[in-house]
Amino acid sequence: MKICVLGSGSWGTALAQVLADNHHEVVVWGKSPEEIADLKLHRNTKYFPEVLVNPAIEATLDFDTVKTADILLLAVPTGAVEEVSRQASSVLDHPVIVINVAKGFHPTTHQRLSEVIKECFTPETLTDVVSLIGPSHAEEVILRKLTSVNAVCENEASAKQIQELFSNDYFRVYRGTDVIGSETGVAIKNIMAIASGIITGLGEGDNARAALMTRGLAEMSRYGIAQGGRAETYLGLTGVGDLIVTCTSPHSRNFQAGVQIGRQDSAEIFWKTNKKTVEGVKAAKVIYEESIKKHISMPITEQVYRVLYEGEKPSQAIKLLMARELKSE
């Protein structure tokens, strides 16, 4: 199979290596001349300073490379998914499976990303959309450390094809069909990771973080089920699995953003200095607005939103959460 990876960042590079390790023909497209030049030398020093990547990976600045692909892997930030999808569809002359690995929602329409992708492609250029998501950090995958994720698609045959495409002795892929539950789960957990970082930055301990993750899982499942997702999904890799790794790992940009905000007891400096993609920031706005519209109780999400967008102090947000009306679990 020939796979074109759209995006030369950390996750695009790491997944390209998984595919190259599995002896597929892989080409990475990117906008950055520096990153593409680096990949041609079998490295990506911006993200992995001391790692040599599989030399079979090709790299290009020429977007027309998608014309010869059997499968497209979208490894771009949430905000770029729509633009890159439309561009890809415009140059294709045959249908492809699109693999999406971003976790979030459209910033304006609040659609899940698989919905966005389907609207951007035509029946002549799209076979299926499969989301490859779950508890995974590129920093570990590039070192071939053991990882398990989920290939999710309503069409199980397409999910199985992607499962077989990626699976090897260090990268195990499960498959599922609950697209709504999985895509909402992996997006909302980024909000919880910011919250986890905030309480860590404020100096709270393991007790607080355990409670945060447990009640965060309740919010994730409550929202997803209301949208049509299945409850059991939240006990799997795209639920509690992704929640654990993102709320605890130093590799998590969302967690690290929260730590900074907690230490400063304010999001002001974060907004002024952050240059990284922190998907939970955008997700917090989307989910808070949707939860209000649909009357879904999301107290942690609400406080993260208020800290990020209304200038509330994290220390005050914690007090408000702890002072809520007592209730049964």
Coordinates of C-alpha atoms in Angstrom, one line a residue:
M1 CA 0.0 0.0 0.0
K2 CA 1.1 3.6 -0.7
I3 CA 0.2 5.9 2.2
C4 CA 0.6 9.6 2.1
V5 CA 1.0 11.2 5.5
L6 CA -0.3 14.8 5.5
G7 CA 1.6 16.6 8.3
S8 CA 5.4 16.4 9.1
G9 CA 5.0 17.0 12.9
S10 CA 5.7 14.6 15.7
W11 CA 2.6 12.4 15.3
G12 CA 2.9 12.3 11.5
T13 CA 6.5 11.3 11.7
A14 CA 5.9 8.6 14.4
L15 CA 3.0 7.0 12.5
A16 CA 4.9 7.2 9.2
Q17 CA 7.7 5.1 10.9
V18 CA 5.1 2.5 12.1
L19 CA 4.0 2.1 8.5
A20 CA 7.5 2.0 7.1
D21 CA 8.4 -0.6 9.7
N22 CA 5.5 -2.6 8.3
H23 CA 7.1 -2.4 4.8
H24 CA 4.5 0.0 3.3
E25 CA 5.4 2.7 0.9
V26 CA 5.2 5.9 2.9
V27 CA 5.6 9.6 1.9
V28 CA 5.3 12.5 4.3
W29 CA 4.0 15.8 3.0
G30 CA 4.6 19.0 5.0
K31 CA 4.6 22.8 4.7
S32 CA 7.9 23.3 6.5
P33 CA 10.9 23.2 4.3
E34 CA 13.1 22.6 7.4
E35 CA 11.1 19.6 8.6
I36 CA 11.0 18.1 5.1
A37 CA 14.7 18.6 4.6
D38 CA 15.3 17.0 7.9
L39 CA 13.1 14.0 7.1
K40 CA 15.1 13.4 4.0
L41 CA 18.1 13.0 6.2
H42 CA 16.1 10.4 8.3
R43 CA 15.4 12.6 11.3
N44 CA 13.0 15.2 12.7
T45 CA 15.2 17.1 15.1
K46 CA 12.5 19.7 16.0
Y47 CA 10.5 17.0 17.8
F48 CA 12.9 14.1 18.2
P49 CA 16.5 15.6 18.6
E50 CA 18.4 12.3 19.0
V51 CA 16.3 9.9 16.9
L52 CA 17.0 8.5 13.5
V53 CA 13.8 7.5 11.8
N54 CA 13.2 4.6 9.3
P55 CA 15.2 5.6 6.2
A56 CA 12.4 4.1 3.9
I57 CA 10.2 7.2 4.7
E58 CA 10.1 9.7 1.8
A59 CA 9.3 13.3 2.3
T60 CA 8.1 16.1 0.0
L61 CA 6.8 19.6 -0.1
D62 CA 4.7 18.8 -3.2
F63 CA 1.1 18.3 -2.3
D64 CA 0.4 16.6 -5.6
T65 CA 1.9 13.4 -4.1
V66 CA -1.6 12.6 -2.7
K67 CA -2.6 11.8 -6.3
T68 CA -0.8 8.4 -6.2
A69 CA -1.8 7.4 -2.6
D70 CA -4.0 4.5 -1.7
I71 CA -4.6 5.9 1.8
L72 CA -4.3 9.4 3.3
L73 CA -3.3 9.9 6.9
L74 CA -4.3 13.3 8.2
A75 CA -1.8 14.3 10.9
V76 CA -2.5 18.0 11.1
P77 CA -3.9 20.1 14.0
T78 CA -7.7 20.2 14.4
G79 CA -7.9 23.7 12.9
A80 CA -6.3 22.6 9.7
V81 CA -8.3 19.4 9.1
E82 CA -11.0 21.1 7.0
E83 CA -8.5 23.0 4.8
V84 CA -6.2 20.1 4.1
S85 CA -9.2 17.8 3.5
R86 CA -10.6 20.1 0.8
Q87 CA -7.2 20.5 -0.8
A88 CA -6.7 16.7 -0.9
S89 CA -10.1 16.1 -2.4
S90 CA -9.5 18.7 -5.1
V91 CA -6.4 16.9 -6.5
L92 CA -7.6 13.2 -6.2
D93 CA -9.0 11.4 -9.1
H94 CA -9.8 8.2 -7.2
P95 CA -11.4 7.2 -3.8
V96 CA -9.1 6.7 -0.8
I97 CA -9.5 5.8 2.9
V98 CA -8.7 8.8 5.0
I99 CA -7.2 8.1 8.5
N100 CA -7.7 10.9 11.0
V101 CA -5.5 11.1 14.1
A102 CA -6.4 14.6 15.3
K103 CA -8.6 14.9 18.5
G104 CA -11.1 17.7 18.7
F105 CA -14.0 19.5 17.0
H106 CA -14.6 22.0 14.3
P107 CA -14.1 25.4 16.0
T108 CA -17.2 26.9 14.4
T109 CA -19.7 24.2 13.6
H110 CA -18.6 22.0 16.6
Q111 CA -18.8 18.9 14.4
R112 CA -16.7 15.9 15.1
L113 CA -13.7 15.6 12.8
S114 CA -14.9 12.6 10.9
E115 CA -18.0 14.6 10.0
V116 CA -15.9 17.5 8.8
I117 CA -13.7 15.2 6.6
K118 CA -16.8 13.5 5.1
E119 CA -18.2 16.9 4.1
C120 CA -14.9 18.0 2.5
F121 CA -14.5 14.9 0.2
T122 CA -16.8 13.8 -2.5
P123 CA -18.1 10.2 -3.2
E124 CA -15.6 10.0 -6.0
T125 CA -12.6 10.8 -3.7
L126 CA -13.6 9.1 -0.4
T127 CA -14.0 5.4 0.5
D128 CA -14.2 5.8 4.3
V129 CA -12.9 7.8 7.2
V130 CA -11.2 5.9 10.0
S131 CA -10.1 7.5 13.3
L132 CA -6.9 6.1 14.7
I133 CA -7.1 7.3 18.3
G134 CA -6.3 6.3 21.8
P135 CA -3.7 6.6 24.6
S136 CA -0.5 7.4 22.7
H137 CA 2.3 9.9 22.6
A138 CA 4.5 10.3 19.6
E139 CA 7.6 10.6 21.8
E140 CA 7.2 7.0 22.8
V141 CA 5.9 5.6 19.5
I142 CA 9.0 7.0 17.7
L143 CA 11.1 4.9 20.1
R144 CA 9.0 1.8 19.3
K145 CA 7.7 1.6 22.9
L146 CA 4.6 -0.6 23.4
T147 CA 1.4 1.2 22.4
S148 CA -2.2 0.3 21.8
V149 CA -4.8 2.4 20.0
N150 CA -8.2 2.0 18.4
A151 CA -9.2 2.1 14.7
V152 CA -12.8 3.4 14.7
C153 CA -15.2 3.5 11.8
E154 CA -18.9 2.7 11.4
N155 CA -17.8 0.4 8.6
E156 CA -16.0 -2.4 10.5
A157 CA -14.3 -3.7 7.4
S158 CA -12.5 -0.4 6.9
A159 CA -11.5 -0.3 10.6
K160 CA -10.1 -3.8 10.2
Q161 CA -8.1 -2.8 7.2
I162 CA -6.5 0.0 9.1
Q163 CA -6.0 -2.2 12.1
E164 CA -4.0 -4.7 10.0
L165 CA -2.1 -1.8 8.2
F166 CA -0.6 -0.5 11.5
S167 CA -0.4 -3.5 13.8
N168 CA 3.0 -5.0 14.6
D169 CA 5.1 -6.2 17.6
Y170 CA 5.1 -2.8 19.4
F171 CA 2.0 -1.0 18.0
R172 CA -1.2 -3.0 18.6
V173 CA -4.4 -1.7 17.1
Y174 CA -7.9 -2.7 18.3
R175 CA -11.0 -1.8 16.3
G176 CA -14.4 -0.3 17.1
T177 CA -17.6 1.1 15.5
D178 CA -18.7 3.6 18.1
V179 CA -17.5 6.7 16.3
I180 CA -19.4 9.2 18.3
G181 CA -18.3 7.8 21.7
S182 CA -14.7 7.4 20.7
E183 CA -14.3 10.8 19.0
T184 CA -16.0 12.7 21.8
G185 CA -14.0 10.8 24.4
V186 CA -10.5 11.5 23.0
A187 CA -11.4 15.2 22.6
I188 CA -12.9 15.8 26.0
K189 CA -10.0 14.1 27.8
N190 CA -7.8 17.0 26.6
I191 CA -10.0 19.3 28.7
M192 CA -9.5 17.0 31.7
A193 CA -5.7 17.0 31.1
I194 CA -5.6 20.8 31.4
A195 CA -7.6 20.5 34.6
S196 CA -5.2 17.8 35.9
G197 CA -2.2 20.0 35.1
I198 CA -3.9 23.0 36.9
I199 CA -4.4 21.1 40.1
T200 CA -0.8 19.8 39.9
G201 CA 0.5 23.3 39.3
L202 CA -1.5 24.5 42.3
G203 CA 0.4 22.0 44.4
E204 CA -2.3 19.4 44.9
G205 CA -1.5 15.7 45.1
D206 CA -2.4 12.3 43.9
N207 CA -5.7 12.2 45.7
A208 CA -6.9 15.3 43.8
R209 CA -5.8 14.0 40.5
A210 CA -7.4 10.6 41.0
A211 CA -10.7 12.4 41.9
L212 CA -10.3 14.7 38.8
M213 CA -9.8 11.8 36.4
T214 CA -12.7 9.8 37.9
R215 CA -15.2 12.7 37.8
G216 CA -13.7 13.7 34.4
L217 CA -14.6 10.3 33.1
A218 CA -18.1 10.8 34.3
E219 CA -18.3 14.0 32.4
M220 CA -16.9 12.4 29.2
S221 CA -19.3 9.6 29.3
R222 CA -22.3 11.8 30.2
Y223 CA -21.7 14.0 27.2
G224 CA -20.9 11.2 24.8
I225 CA -23.9 9.1 25.7
A226 CA -26.2 12.2 25.3
Q227 CA -24.7 12.6 21.8
G228 CA -25.4 8.9 20.9
G229 CA -22.2 7.2 22.0
R230 CA -22.1 3.9 23.9
A231 CA -21.4 3.7 27.6
E232 CA -18.9 0.8 27.3
T233 CA -16.7 2.9 25.0
Y234 CA -15.6 5.0 27.9
L235 CA -14.1 2.0 29.7
G236 CA -11.9 1.4 26.7
L237 CA -8.8 2.9 25.0
T238 CA -10.6 6.0 23.7
G239 CA -12.1 6.6 27.1
V240 CA -10.4 5.8 30.4
G241 CA -7.2 4.8 28.5
D242 CA -6.6 8.1 26.8
L243 CA -7.8 10.0 29.9
I244 CA -5.1 8.3 32.1
V245 CA -2.2 8.9 29.8
T246 CA -3.1 12.5 29.0
C247 CA -3.8 13.5 32.6
T248 CA -0.5 12.1 33.9
S249 CA 2.2 12.2 31.3
P250 CA 4.9 14.9 31.0
H251 CA 4.6 14.4 27.2
S252 CA 1.0 15.8 27.3
R253 CA 0.9 19.4 26.0
N254 CA -2.5 19.8 27.6
F255 CA -1.2 18.6 31.0
Q256 CA 1.8 20.9 30.7
A257 CA -0.3 23.9 29.7
G258 CA -2.4 23.2 32.8
V259 CA 0.6 23.0 35.0
Q260 CA 1.8 26.4 33.8
I261 CA -1.7 27.9 34.4
G262 CA -1.9 26.4 37.8
R263 CA 1.5 27.6 39.0
Q264 CA 0.7 31.2 37.9
D265 CA -2.9 30.9 39.2
S266 CA -3.9 32.5 35.9
A267 CA -4.2 31.7 32.2
E268 CA -3.0 35.2 31.2
I269 CA 0.7 34.3 30.7
F270 CA -0.3 31.1 28.9
W271 CA -2.3 33.1 26.3
K272 CA 0.6 35.5 25.8
T273 CA 3.4 33.0 25.4
N274 CA 2.0 29.7 24.2
K275 CA 3.1 28.6 20.7
K276 CA 2.2 24.9 20.8
T277 CA -1.0 23.2 19.7
V278 CA -3.0 22.6 22.9
E279 CA -6.2 21.0 21.6
G280 CA -8.0 21.0 24.9
V281 CA -8.1 24.8 24.9
K282 CA -10.3 24.8 21.8
A283 CA -12.3 21.8 22.9
A284 CA -13.1 23.5 26.2
K285 CA -14.9 26.3 24.4
V286 CA -16.8 23.9 22.1
I287 CA -17.9 21.5 24.8
Y288 CA -18.8 24.2 27.3
E289 CA -21.0 25.9 24.7
E290 CA -22.6 22.6 23.6
S291 CA -23.2 21.5 27.2
I292 CA -25.1 24.7 28.0
K293 CA -27.1 24.4 24.8
K294 CA -28.0 20.8 25.5
H295 CA -28.3 21.0 29.3
I296 CA -25.6 18.5 30.1
S297 CA -23.9 18.9 33.4
M298 CA -20.1 19.5 32.9
P299 CA -18.8 21.2 36.0
I300 CA -15.1 20.5 35.4
T301 CA -15.3 21.6 31.8
E302 CA -17.2 24.8 32.9
Q303 CA -14.4 25.8 35.3
V304 CA -11.7 25.1 32.7
Y305 CA -13.6 27.3 30.3
R306 CA -13.9 30.1 32.9
V307 CA -10.2 29.9 33.7
L308 CA -9.2 30.0 30.0
Y309 CA -11.8 32.5 28.7
E310 CA -13.2 34.5 31.5
G311 CA -10.1 35.2 33.6
E312 CA -11.1 33.2 36.6
K313 CA -8.3 32.2 39.0
P314 CA -7.7 28.4 39.0
S315 CA -7.6 28.5 42.9
Q316 CA -11.1 30.0 42.8
A317 CA -12.3 27.4 40.3
I318 CA -11.1 24.6 42.7
K319 CA -13.0 26.2 45.6
L320 CA -16.2 26.4 43.5
L321 CA -15.9 22.7 42.4
M322 CA -15.4 21.6 46.0
A323 CA -18.3 23.7 47.3
R324 CA -20.8 22.3 44.9
E325 CA -24.0 20.7 46.4
L326 CA -23.2 17.3 47.9
K327 CA -24.7 14.4 46.1
S328 CA -24.5 10.6 45.6
E329 CA -22.0 9.3 43.0

